[in-house]
Amino acid sequence: MTWGVLLFPFSFSGPTMNTHPSRAHDAWLRPGSSVATAPARARRAVVAASLGNILEWYDFVLYAYFSPQIAQHFFPAASEATSFLVATATFGVGFVARPLGATVLGAYGVTGPAARRRCCG
């Protein structure tokens, strides 16, 4: 028995690759479908995820760069340090909310009504 079989006991090759009915919404997993669509779908998913990530980080970089001006105009306080700390805390809340929102919405996407429609017709 080779290490590949021990680490990956399921087969990645052949037309019968994971034909479980719960995964029937993935066209490239259906028996008899063209396997050539798998790389195209993967490439499209990678490009979409990369663009979303780039836009997200662009937003964070802009907010970090302009945080002194944002602190001065949107969080006026008696001292500049206090307004800057409040603006930085707002930035921190957005930074922490991103993975928490991904966890909540990801779980909803896996078990929510749209997932049930994909699974069960």
Coordinates of C-alpha atoms in Angstrom, one line a residue:
M1 CA 0.0 0.0 0.0
T2 CA 1.4 3.4 -1.0
W3 CA 1.4 6.6 0.9
G4 CA -1.0 8.1 -1.6
V5 CA -3.6 5.5 -0.9
L6 CA -3.1 5.9 2.9
L7 CA -3.4 9.7 2.7
F8 CA -6.1 9.9 0.0
P9 CA -8.2 6.7 0.2
F10 CA -10.6 8.0 -2.5
S11 CA -10.0 8.1 -6.2
F12 CA -9.5 11.4 -8.1
S13 CA -9.6 9.8 -11.5
G14 CA -12.2 8.3 -13.8
P15 CA -15.7 9.3 -14.7
T16 CA -17.1 8.1 -11.4
M17 CA -15.5 10.8 -9.4
N18 CA -17.8 11.5 -6.4
T19 CA -21.2 10.9 -7.9
H20 CA -23.1 11.2 -4.6
P21 CA -26.6 12.7 -5.2
S22 CA -25.9 15.5 -2.7
R23 CA -23.2 16.8 -5.0
A24 CA -25.2 16.5 -8.2
H25 CA -25.3 20.3 -8.6
D26 CA -21.6 20.2 -9.5
A27 CA -21.8 19.6 -13.3
W28 CA -18.2 18.5 -13.5
L29 CA -18.8 15.7 -11.0
R30 CA -21.6 14.1 -12.9
P31 CA -20.9 10.9 -14.7
G32 CA -20.3 11.4 -18.4
S33 CA -19.8 15.1 -18.2
S34 CA -16.7 16.7 -19.5
V35 CA -13.9 16.9 -17.0
A36 CA -12.5 19.9 -19.0
T37 CA -15.0 22.2 -17.2
A38 CA -13.4 21.6 -13.8
P39 CA -10.2 23.8 -14.5
A40 CA -12.3 26.5 -16.0
R41 CA -14.6 26.6 -13.0
A42 CA -11.7 26.5 -10.6
R43 CA -9.9 29.3 -12.5
R44 CA -13.1 31.4 -12.4
A45 CA -13.5 30.9 -8.7
V46 CA -9.9 31.8 -8.0
V47 CA -10.2 35.0 -10.1
A48 CA -13.4 36.0 -8.4
A49 CA -12.0 35.3 -4.9
S50 CA -8.8 37.2 -5.7
L51 CA -10.7 40.3 -7.0
G52 CA -12.9 40.3 -3.9
N53 CA -9.9 40.0 -1.6
I54 CA -8.1 42.8 -3.5
L55 CA -11.0 45.1 -3.2
E56 CA -11.4 44.3 0.5
W57 CA -7.7 45.1 1.2
Y58 CA -7.9 48.2 -0.9
D59 CA -10.7 49.4 1.3
F60 CA -8.7 48.7 4.4
V61 CA -5.6 50.4 3.1
L62 CA -7.5 53.5 2.1
Y63 CA -9.1 53.7 5.5
A64 CA -5.8 53.2 7.3
Y65 CA -4.2 55.9 5.1
F66 CA -6.9 58.4 5.6
S67 CA -7.6 57.6 9.3
P68 CA -6.1 60.9 10.6
Q69 CA -8.4 62.9 8.3
I70 CA -11.4 60.6 9.1
A71 CA -10.6 61.1 12.8
Q72 CA -10.5 64.8 12.5
H73 CA -13.7 65.1 10.4
F74 CA -16.0 62.3 11.7
F75 CA -14.9 61.9 15.3
P76 CA -14.2 65.4 16.7
A77 CA -13.1 65.3 20.4
A78 CA -11.3 67.4 22.9
S79 CA -8.0 65.9 21.9
E80 CA -6.7 64.6 18.6
A81 CA -5.4 61.4 20.2
T82 CA -8.9 60.5 21.4
S83 CA -10.4 61.0 18.0
F84 CA -7.6 59.1 16.3
L85 CA -8.1 56.2 18.8
V86 CA -11.8 56.1 18.1
A87 CA -11.2 56.1 14.3
T88 CA -8.6 53.3 14.7
A89 CA -11.0 51.3 16.9
T90 CA -13.6 51.7 14.1
F91 CA -11.0 50.3 11.7
G92 CA -10.3 47.4 14.1
V93 CA -14.0 46.5 14.5
G94 CA -14.3 46.3 10.7
F95 CA -11.1 44.1 10.6
V96 CA -12.5 41.7 13.2
A97 CA -16.0 41.6 11.8
R98 CA -14.7 40.3 8.4
P99 CA -13.9 36.8 9.6
L100 CA -16.8 36.6 12.0
G101 CA -19.2 37.6 9.1
A102 CA -17.5 35.0 6.9
T103 CA -18.1 32.3 9.5
V104 CA -21.8 33.2 10.0
L105 CA -22.6 33.7 6.4
G106 CA -20.6 30.7 5.3
A107 CA -22.5 28.5 7.7
Y108 CA -25.7 29.9 6.5
G109 CA -24.7 29.3 2.9
V110 CA -24.0 25.7 3.6
T111 CA -27.2 25.0 5.5
G112 CA -29.5 27.8 4.4
P113 CA -32.5 27.7 2.0
A114 CA -30.3 28.2 -1.1
A115 CA -28.2 25.2 -0.2
R116 CA -31.3 23.1 0.3
R117 CA -32.6 24.2 -3.1
R118 CA -29.3 23.2 -4.8
C119 CA -29.3 19.9 -3.0
C120 CA -32.9 18.8 -3.2
G121 CA -34.0 20.3 -6.5

